[in-house]
């Protein structure tokens, strides 16, 4: 019921490339998740893999490696003689980067269900995606649960092989951690064993993977706090080599954005207890 097609946009931030997913079958048609960047060859492959029968398009968030392909894929489906599939997601907020502007046709409500139904050889067939708002990596990030199969499409909130960047002001660390808790609760509610991320390969033991990720973030936060206390007059540029001394210095410019998110969260927590 799930097909993965990886866009040809590998890189430091995208790993092997953006994973686009097709959920559904010939009896129900398909939902396309994260059509990816504006790459017409990739979009044509998505269209052809679904035999042109894409009923809905969903973007987990508005970053340029996820959402720009949505409207061209919509146009491809319509040009093939099928009904125009609506684009779902959350609109980008004013905090989003200039290259991450996005307005869906239909905004996804928290816990909304997108349902495909049809009649297969063995009777009625249903595929339901449940939306879970997960701000943190991006303010308009949404994860999706394939309810019948207990699968979690995690977008960029949970990746395989790396931790996602949390880049203020559109990203926020407290929101990110709270969203991890929401995903952990969803694992219990829906019996989720596997996570299908937007970059990298499938993760097993979903709840343990989420717990490990949260533990990593909190461990990093403790390290950031210790560095701040040891160097109280320092700047982000002073702190990043100390707080991220376990990663290559070429990653430090990117790490500095997540460092800022940790610093902002630490300052918020300190203000809350004063």
CSV table of N, CA and C in Angstrom, one decimal, residues 113-247:
chain,number,residue,atom,x,y,z
A,113,UNK,N,-8.6,13.4,9.1
A,113,UNK,CA,-8.3,12.1,8.4
A,113,UNK,C,-8.5,12.4,6.9
A,114,UNK,N,-7.6,11.9,6.1
A,114,UNK,CA,-7.7,11.9,4.7
A,114,UNK,C,-7.9,10.4,4.3
A,115,UNK,N,-9.0,10.1,3.6
A,115,UNK,CA,-9.5,8.7,3.4
A,115,UNK,C,-9.6,8.4,2.0
A,116,UNK,N,-9.0,7.3,1.6
A,116,UNK,CA,-9.2,6.7,0.2
A,116,UNK,C,-10.0,5.5,0.4
A,117,UNK,N,-11.0,5.3,-0.5
A,117,UNK,CA,-11.8,4.1,-0.4
A,117,UNK,C,-12.1,3.6,-1.8
A,118,UNK,N,-12.3,2.3,-1.9
A,118,UNK,CA,-12.6,1.7,-3.2
A,118,UNK,C,-13.0,0.2,-2.9
A,119,UNK,N,-13.3,-0.5,-4.0
A,119,UNK,CA,-13.7,-1.9,-4.0
A,119,UNK,C,-12.6,-2.7,-4.7
A,120,UNK,N,-11.9,-3.5,-3.9
A,120,UNK,CA,-10.9,-4.4,-4.4
A,120,UNK,C,-11.5,-5.7,-4.7
A,121,UNK,N,-10.6,-6.7,-5.1
A,121,UNK,CA,-11.0,-8.0,-5.5
A,121,UNK,C,-11.6,-8.8,-4.3
A,122,UNK,N,-11.2,-8.4,-3.1
A,122,UNK,CA,-11.7,-9.1,-1.9
A,122,UNK,C,-12.7,-8.2,-1.1
A,123,UNK,N,-13.2,-7.2,-1.7
A,123,UNK,CA,-14.2,-6.4,-1.0
A,123,UNK,C,-13.7,-4.9,-0.8
A,124,UNK,N,-14.4,-4.2,0.1
A,124,UNK,CA,-14.1,-2.8,0.3
A,124,UNK,C,-12.6,-2.6,0.8
A,125,UNK,N,-12.0,-1.5,0.3
A,125,UNK,CA,-10.6,-1.2,0.7
A,125,UNK,C,-10.6,0.2,1.2
A,126,UNK,N,-9.9,0.5,2.3
A,126,UNK,CA,-9.8,1.8,2.9
A,126,UNK,C,-8.4,2.1,3.3
A,127,UNK,N,-7.9,3.3,3.0
A,127,UNK,CA,-6.6,3.8,3.5
A,127,UNK,C,-6.8,5.1,4.1
A,128,UNK,N,-6.5,5.3,5.4
A,128,UNK,CA,-6.7,6.5,6.1
A,128,UNK,C,-5.4,7.1,6.7
A,129,UNK,N,-5.2,8.4,6.3
A,129,UNK,CA,-4.1,9.1,6.9
A,129,UNK,C,-4.6,10.1,8.0
A,130,UNK,N,-4.0,10.0,9.1
A,130,UNK,CA,-4.4,10.9,10.2
A,130,UNK,C,-3.3,11.9,10.4
A,131,UNK,N,-3.6,13.2,10.4
A,131,UNK,CA,-2.7,14.3,10.5
A,131,UNK,C,-2.4,14.6,12.0
A,132,UNK,N,-1.1,14.8,12.3
A,132,UNK,CA,-0.7,15.2,13.6
A,132,UNK,C,0.2,16.4,13.5
A,133,UNK,N,-0.2,17.6,14.0
A,133,UNK,CA,0.6,18.8,13.9
A,133,UNK,C,1.8,18.6,14.8
A,134,UNK,N,3.0,18.9,14.1
A,134,UNK,CA,4.2,18.6,14.8
A,134,UNK,C,5.2,19.8,14.6
A,135,UNK,N,4.9,21.0,15.1
A,135,UNK,CA,5.8,22.1,14.9
A,135,UNK,C,7.1,21.8,15.6
A,136,UNK,N,8.2,22.5,15.2
A,136,UNK,CA,9.5,22.3,15.8
A,136,UNK,C,10.6,22.5,14.7
A,137,UNK,N,10.6,21.6,13.8
A,137,UNK,CA,11.5,21.7,12.6
A,137,UNK,C,11.0,22.9,11.8
A,138,UNK,N,9.7,23.0,11.6
A,138,UNK,CA,9.1,24.1,10.9
A,138,UNK,C,7.8,24.3,11.6
A,139,UNK,N,7.3,25.6,11.6
A,139,UNK,CA,6.1,25.9,12.3
A,139,UNK,C,4.9,25.2,11.7
A,140,UNK,N,5.0,24.9,10.4
A,140,UNK,CA,3.8,24.3,9.7
A,140,UNK,C,4.0,22.8,9.4
A,141,UNK,N,4.8,22.2,10.3
A,141,UNK,CA,5.1,20.7,10.0
A,141,UNK,C,3.9,19.9,10.5
A,142,UNK,N,3.7,18.8,9.7
A,142,UNK,CA,2.6,17.9,10.0
A,142,UNK,C,3.2,16.5,9.7
A,143,UNK,N,2.9,15.5,10.6
A,143,UNK,CA,3.2,14.1,10.4
A,143,UNK,C,1.9,13.4,10.1
A,144,UNK,N,2.0,12.2,9.5
A,144,UNK,CA,0.9,11.5,9.1
A,144,UNK,C,0.9,10.0,9.5
A,145,UNK,N,-0.1,9.5,10.0
A,145,UNK,CA,-0.2,8.1,10.4
A,145,UNK,C,-1.1,7.4,9.4
A,146,UNK,N,-0.6,6.3,8.8
A,146,UNK,CA,-1.4,5.4,8.0
A,146,UNK,C,-2.1,4.5,9.0
A,147,UNK,N,-3.3,4.7,9.3
A,147,UNK,CA,-4.0,4.1,10.5
A,147,UNK,C,-4.1,2.6,10.3
A,148,UNK,N,-4.5,2.1,9.1
A,148,UNK,CA,-4.7,0.7,8.9
A,148,UNK,C,-3.4,-0.1,9.1
A,149,UNK,N,-2.3,0.5,8.7
A,149,UNK,CA,-1.0,-0.3,8.7
A,149,UNK,C,-0.1,0.1,9.9
A,150,UNK,N,-0.5,1.1,10.7
A,150,UNK,CA,0.4,1.5,11.8
A,150,UNK,C,1.7,2.0,11.4
A,151,UNK,N,1.7,2.9,10.4
A,151,UNK,CA,3.0,3.5,9.8
A,151,UNK,C,2.9,5.0,10.1
A,152,UNK,N,4.1,5.5,10.4
A,152,UNK,CA,4.2,7.0,10.6
A,152,UNK,C,5.1,7.6,9.5
A,153,UNK,N,4.5,8.5,8.8
A,153,UNK,CA,5.3,9.4,7.9
A,153,UNK,C,5.7,10.6,8.6
A,154,UNK,N,7.0,10.7,8.9
A,154,UNK,CA,7.5,11.7,9.8
A,154,UNK,C,8.1,12.9,9.2
A,155,UNK,N,8.0,13.1,7.9
A,155,UNK,CA,8.6,14.3,7.3
A,155,UNK,C,10.0,14.5,7.7
A,156,UNK,N,10.3,15.7,8.1
A,156,UNK,CA,11.7,16.0,8.6
A,156,UNK,C,11.7,16.0,10.1
A,157,UNK,N,10.6,15.7,10.8
A,157,UNK,CA,10.6,15.7,12.3
A,157,UNK,C,11.5,14.6,12.8
A,158,UNK,N,11.4,13.4,12.2
A,158,UNK,CA,12.3,12.3,12.6
A,158,UNK,C,13.0,11.8,11.3
A,159,UNK,N,14.3,11.8,11.3
A,159,UNK,CA,15.1,11.4,10.2
A,159,UNK,C,15.8,10.1,10.5
A,160,UNK,N,16.3,9.4,9.5
A,160,UNK,CA,17.2,8.3,9.7
A,160,UNK,C,18.6,8.6,9.3
A,161,UNK,N,19.5,8.6,10.3
A,161,UNK,CA,20.9,8.8,10.0
A,161,UNK,C,21.4,10.2,10.5
A,162,UNK,N,20.5,11.1,10.8
A,162,UNK,CA,20.9,12.4,11.4
A,162,UNK,C,19.8,13.0,12.2
A,163,UNK,N,20.1,14.0,13.0
A,163,UNK,CA,19.1,14.7,13.7
A,163,UNK,C,18.7,15.9,12.8
A,164,UNK,N,17.4,16.3,12.8
A,164,UNK,CA,16.9,17.4,12.0
A,164,UNK,C,17.4,18.7,12.6
A,165,UNK,N,17.5,19.7,11.7
A,165,UNK,CA,17.9,21.0,12.2
A,165,UNK,C,16.6,21.7,12.7
A,166,UNK,N,16.8,22.5,13.8
A,166,UNK,CA,15.7,23.3,14.4
A,166,UNK,C,16.2,24.7,14.2
A,167,UNK,N,15.6,25.4,13.3
A,167,UNK,CA,16.1,26.7,12.9
A,167,UNK,C,15.2,27.9,13.2
A,168,UNK,N,15.4,28.6,14.3
A,168,UNK,CA,14.5,29.7,14.6
A,168,UNK,C,14.6,30.8,13.5
A,169,UNK,N,13.6,31.6,13.4
A,169,UNK,CA,12.4,31.7,14.2
A,169,UNK,C,11.3,30.7,13.8
A,170,UNK,N,11.3,30.1,12.6
A,170,UNK,CA,10.3,29.2,12.2
A,170,UNK,C,10.4,27.9,13.0
A,171,UNK,N,11.6,27.5,13.4
A,171,UNK,CA,11.8,26.3,14.2
A,171,UNK,C,11.9,26.7,15.7
A,172,UNK,N,11.5,25.8,16.6
A,172,UNK,CA,11.5,26.1,18.0
A,172,UNK,C,11.8,24.8,18.7
A,173,UNK,N,12.7,24.8,19.7
A,173,UNK,CA,13.1,23.5,20.3
A,173,UNK,C,12.1,23.0,21.3
A,174,UNK,N,11.4,23.8,22.1
A,174,UNK,CA,10.4,23.3,23.0
A,174,UNK,C,9.3,22.7,22.2
A,175,UNK,N,8.8,23.3,21.1
A,175,UNK,CA,7.8,22.8,20.2
A,175,UNK,C,8.3,21.5,19.6
A,176,UNK,N,9.5,21.4,19.3
A,176,UNK,CA,10.1,20.2,18.7
A,176,UNK,C,10.0,19.0,19.7
A,177,UNK,N,10.4,19.2,20.9
A,177,UNK,CA,10.4,18.2,21.9
A,177,UNK,C,8.9,17.8,22.3
A,178,UNK,N,8.0,18.8,22.4
A,178,UNK,CA,6.6,18.5,22.6
A,178,UNK,C,6.0,17.6,21.5
A,179,UNK,N,6.4,17.9,20.3
A,179,UNK,CA,5.9,17.2,19.1
A,179,UNK,C,6.4,15.7,19.2
A,180,UNK,N,7.7,15.5,19.6
A,180,UNK,CA,8.2,14.2,19.8
A,180,UNK,C,7.3,13.4,20.8
A,181,UNK,N,6.9,14.0,21.8
A,181,UNK,CA,6.0,13.4,22.8
A,181,UNK,C,4.6,13.0,22.1
A,182,UNK,N,4.1,13.9,21.3
A,182,UNK,CA,2.9,13.7,20.6
A,182,UNK,C,3.0,12.5,19.7
A,183,UNK,N,4.2,12.3,19.0
A,183,UNK,CA,4.4,11.2,18.1
A,183,UNK,C,4.5,9.9,18.9
A,184,UNK,N,5.2,10.0,20.1
A,184,UNK,CA,5.3,8.8,21.0
A,184,UNK,C,3.9,8.3,21.4
A,185,UNK,N,3.0,9.3,21.7
A,185,UNK,CA,1.7,8.9,22.1
A,185,UNK,C,0.9,8.3,20.9
A,186,UNK,N,1.2,8.8,19.7
A,186,UNK,CA,0.5,8.2,18.5
A,186,UNK,C,1.0,6.8,18.3
A,187,UNK,N,2.3,6.5,18.6
A,187,UNK,CA,2.8,5.1,18.5
A,187,UNK,C,1.9,4.2,19.4
A,188,UNK,N,1.6,4.6,20.6
A,188,UNK,CA,0.8,3.8,21.5
A,188,UNK,C,-0.6,3.7,21.0
A,189,UNK,N,-1.2,4.8,20.5
A,189,UNK,CA,-2.6,4.8,20.1
A,189,UNK,C,-2.8,3.9,18.9
A,190,UNK,N,-1.8,3.9,18.0
A,190,UNK,CA,-2.1,3.3,16.7
A,190,UNK,C,-1.2,2.1,16.4
A,191,UNK,N,-0.4,1.7,17.5
A,191,UNK,CA,0.4,0.5,17.3
A,191,UNK,C,1.5,0.6,16.2
A,192,UNK,N,2.1,1.8,16.2
A,192,UNK,CA,3.1,2.1,15.2
A,192,UNK,C,4.4,1.5,15.5
A,193,UNK,N,4.9,0.7,14.5
A,193,UNK,CA,6.2,0.0,14.7
A,193,UNK,C,7.3,0.7,13.8
A,194,UNK,N,6.9,1.2,12.6
A,194,UNK,CA,7.8,1.7,11.7
A,194,UNK,C,7.6,3.2,11.3
A,195,UNK,N,8.7,3.9,11.1
A,195,UNK,CA,8.7,5.3,10.8
A,195,UNK,C,9.3,5.4,9.4
A,196,UNK,N,8.5,6.1,8.5
A,196,UNK,CA,9.0,6.4,7.1
A,196,UNK,C,9.3,7.9,7.0
A,197,UNK,N,10.6,8.2,7.1
A,197,UNK,CA,11.1,9.6,7.1
A,197,UNK,C,11.2,10.2,5.7
A,198,UNK,N,11.3,11.5,5.6
A,198,UNK,CA,11.4,12.2,4.3
A,198,UNK,C,12.8,12.1,3.8
A,199,UNK,N,13.8,11.7,4.6
A,199,UNK,CA,15.2,11.5,4.2
A,199,UNK,C,15.7,10.3,4.9
A,200,UNK,N,16.4,9.4,4.1
A,200,UNK,CA,16.9,8.2,4.7
A,200,UNK,C,15.9,7.0,4.6
A,201,UNK,N,16.2,6.0,5.3
A,201,UNK,CA,15.5,4.7,5.2
A,201,UNK,C,14.5,4.5,6.4
A,202,UNK,N,13.7,3.5,6.2
A,202,UNK,CA,12.7,3.2,7.2
A,202,UNK,C,13.4,2.9,8.6
A,203,UNK,N,12.7,3.4,9.6
A,203,UNK,CA,13.2,3.2,11.0
A,203,UNK,C,12.2,2.2,11.7
A,204,UNK,N,12.8,1.1,12.3
A,204,UNK,CA,12.0,0.2,13.1
A,204,UNK,C,12.0,0.6,14.5
A,205,UNK,N,11.1,-0.1,15.3
A,205,UNK,CA,11.0,0.1,16.7
A,205,UNK,C,10.8,1.6,17.0
A,206,UNK,N,9.7,2.1,16.4
A,206,UNK,CA,9.4,3.5,16.3
A,206,UNK,C,9.5,4.2,17.6
A,207,UNK,N,8.8,3.7,18.6
A,207,UNK,CA,8.8,4.4,19.9
A,207,UNK,C,10.1,4.6,20.5
A,208,UNK,N,11.0,3.5,20.4
A,208,UNK,CA,12.3,3.6,20.9
A,208,UNK,C,13.2,4.6,20.1
A,209,UNK,N,12.9,4.7,18.8
A,209,UNK,CA,13.7,5.6,18.0
A,209,UNK,C,13.3,7.1,18.4
A,210,UNK,N,12.1,7.3,18.7
A,210,UNK,CA,11.6,8.6,19.2
A,210,UNK,C,12.2,9.0,20.5
A,211,UNK,N,12.2,8.0,21.4
A,211,UNK,CA,12.8,8.2,22.8
A,211,UNK,C,14.3,8.5,22.7
A,212,UNK,N,15.0,7.8,21.8
A,212,UNK,CA,16.4,8.0,21.7
A,212,UNK,C,16.7,9.4,21.1
A,213,UNK,N,15.9,9.8,20.2
A,213,UNK,CA,16.0,11.2,19.6
A,213,UNK,C,15.8,12.2,20.7
A,214,UNK,N,14.8,12.1,21.5
A,214,UNK,CA,14.5,13.0,22.6
A,214,UNK,C,15.7,13.0,23.6
A,215,UNK,N,16.2,11.9,23.9
A,215,UNK,CA,17.3,11.8,24.8
A,215,UNK,C,18.5,12.5,24.3
A,216,UNK,N,18.7,12.3,23.0
A,216,UNK,CA,19.9,13.0,22.3
A,216,UNK,C,19.8,14.5,22.4
A,217,UNK,N,18.6,15.0,22.2
A,217,UNK,CA,18.3,16.5,22.2
A,217,UNK,C,18.5,17.0,23.7
A,218,UNK,N,18.0,16.3,24.7
A,218,UNK,CA,18.2,16.7,26.0
A,218,UNK,C,19.6,16.6,26.5
A,219,UNK,N,20.3,15.6,26.0
A,219,UNK,CA,21.7,15.5,26.4
A,219,UNK,C,22.5,16.7,25.8
A,220,UNK,N,22.2,17.0,24.5
A,220,UNK,CA,22.8,18.2,23.9
A,220,UNK,C,22.5,19.5,24.6
A,221,UNK,N,21.2,19.6,25.1
A,221,UNK,CA,20.8,20.8,25.8
A,221,UNK,C,21.6,20.9,27.1
A,222,UNK,N,21.8,19.8,27.8
A,222,UNK,CA,22.6,19.9,29.0
A,222,UNK,C,24.1,20.3,28.7
A,223,UNK,N,24.6,19.9,27.6
A,223,UNK,CA,25.9,20.3,27.2
A,223,UNK,C,26.0,21.8,26.8
A,224,UNK,N,24.9,22.3,26.1
A,224,UNK,CA,24.8,23.7,25.8
A,224,UNK,C,24.8,24.5,27.1
A,225,UNK,N,24.0,24.1,28.0
A,225,UNK,CA,23.8,24.8,29.3
A,225,UNK,C,25.2,24.9,30.0
A,226,UNK,N,25.9,23.8,30.0
A,226,UNK,CA,27.2,23.8,30.7
A,226,UNK,C,28.2,24.7,30.0
A,227,UNK,N,28.2,24.7,28.7
A,227,UNK,CA,29.0,25.6,27.9
A,227,UNK,C,28.7,27.1,28.2
A,228,UNK,N,27.4,27.4,28.3
A,228,UNK,CA,26.9,28.8,28.5
A,228,UNK,C,27.4,29.2,29.9
A,229,UNK,N,27.3,28.3,30.9
A,229,UNK,CA,27.7,28.7,32.3
A,229,UNK,C,29.2,28.9,32.4
A,230,UNK,N,29.9,28.1,31.7
A,230,UNK,CA,31.4,28.2,31.7
A,230,UNK,C,31.9,29.4,30.9
A,231,UNK,N,31.1,29.9,30.0
A,231,UNK,CA,31.5,31.0,29.1
A,231,UNK,C,30.4,32.0,29.1
A,232,UNK,N,30.0,32.6,30.2
A,232,UNK,CA,28.8,33.4,30.3
A,232,UNK,C,28.8,34.7,29.3
A,233,UNK,N,30.0,35.1,29.0
A,233,UNK,CA,30.1,36.3,28.1
A,233,UNK,C,30.2,35.9,26.7
A,234,UNK,N,30.1,34.6,26.3
A,234,UNK,CA,30.3,34.2,25.0
A,234,UNK,C,29.2,34.5,24.0
A,235,UNK,N,29.4,34.2,22.8
A,235,UNK,CA,28.4,34.4,21.7
A,235,UNK,C,28.2,33.0,21.1
A,236,UNK,N,27.2,32.9,20.2
A,236,UNK,CA,26.9,31.6,19.5
A,236,UNK,C,28.2,31.1,18.9
A,237,UNK,N,29.0,32.0,18.2
A,237,UNK,CA,30.2,31.6,17.6
A,237,UNK,C,31.2,31.0,18.6
A,238,UNK,N,31.2,31.5,19.8
A,238,UNK,CA,32.1,31.0,20.8
A,238,UNK,C,31.6,29.6,21.3
A,239,UNK,N,30.3,29.5,21.4
A,239,UNK,CA,29.8,28.3,22.1
A,239,UNK,C,29.7,27.1,21.1
A,240,UNK,N,29.5,27.3,19.8
A,240,UNK,CA,29.2,26.2,18.9
A,240,UNK,C,30.4,25.2,18.9
A,241,UNK,N,31.7,25.6,18.8
A,241,UNK,CA,32.8,24.6,18.8
A,241,UNK,C,32.8,23.8,20.1
A,242,UNK,N,32.4,24.4,21.2
A,242,UNK,CA,32.4,23.7,22.5
A,242,UNK,C,31.2,22.7,22.6
A,243,UNK,N,30.0,23.2,22.3
A,243,UNK,CA,28.8,22.5,22.4
A,243,UNK,C,28.7,21.4,21.3
A,244,UNK,N,29.3,21.6,20.2
A,244,UNK,CA,29.3,20.6,19.1
A,244,UNK,C,30.7,20.1,18.7
A,245,UNK,N,31.5,19.8,19.8
A,245,UNK,CA,32.8,19.4,19.5
A,245,UNK,C,32.9,17.9,19.0
A,246,UNK,N,31.7,17.3,19.0
A,246,UNK,CA,31.7,15.9,18.6
A,246,UNK,C,31.3,15.8,17.1
A,247,UNK,N,31.1,16.9,16.4
A,247,UNK,CA,30.7,16.9,15.0
A,247,UNK,C,31.8,17.6,14.2
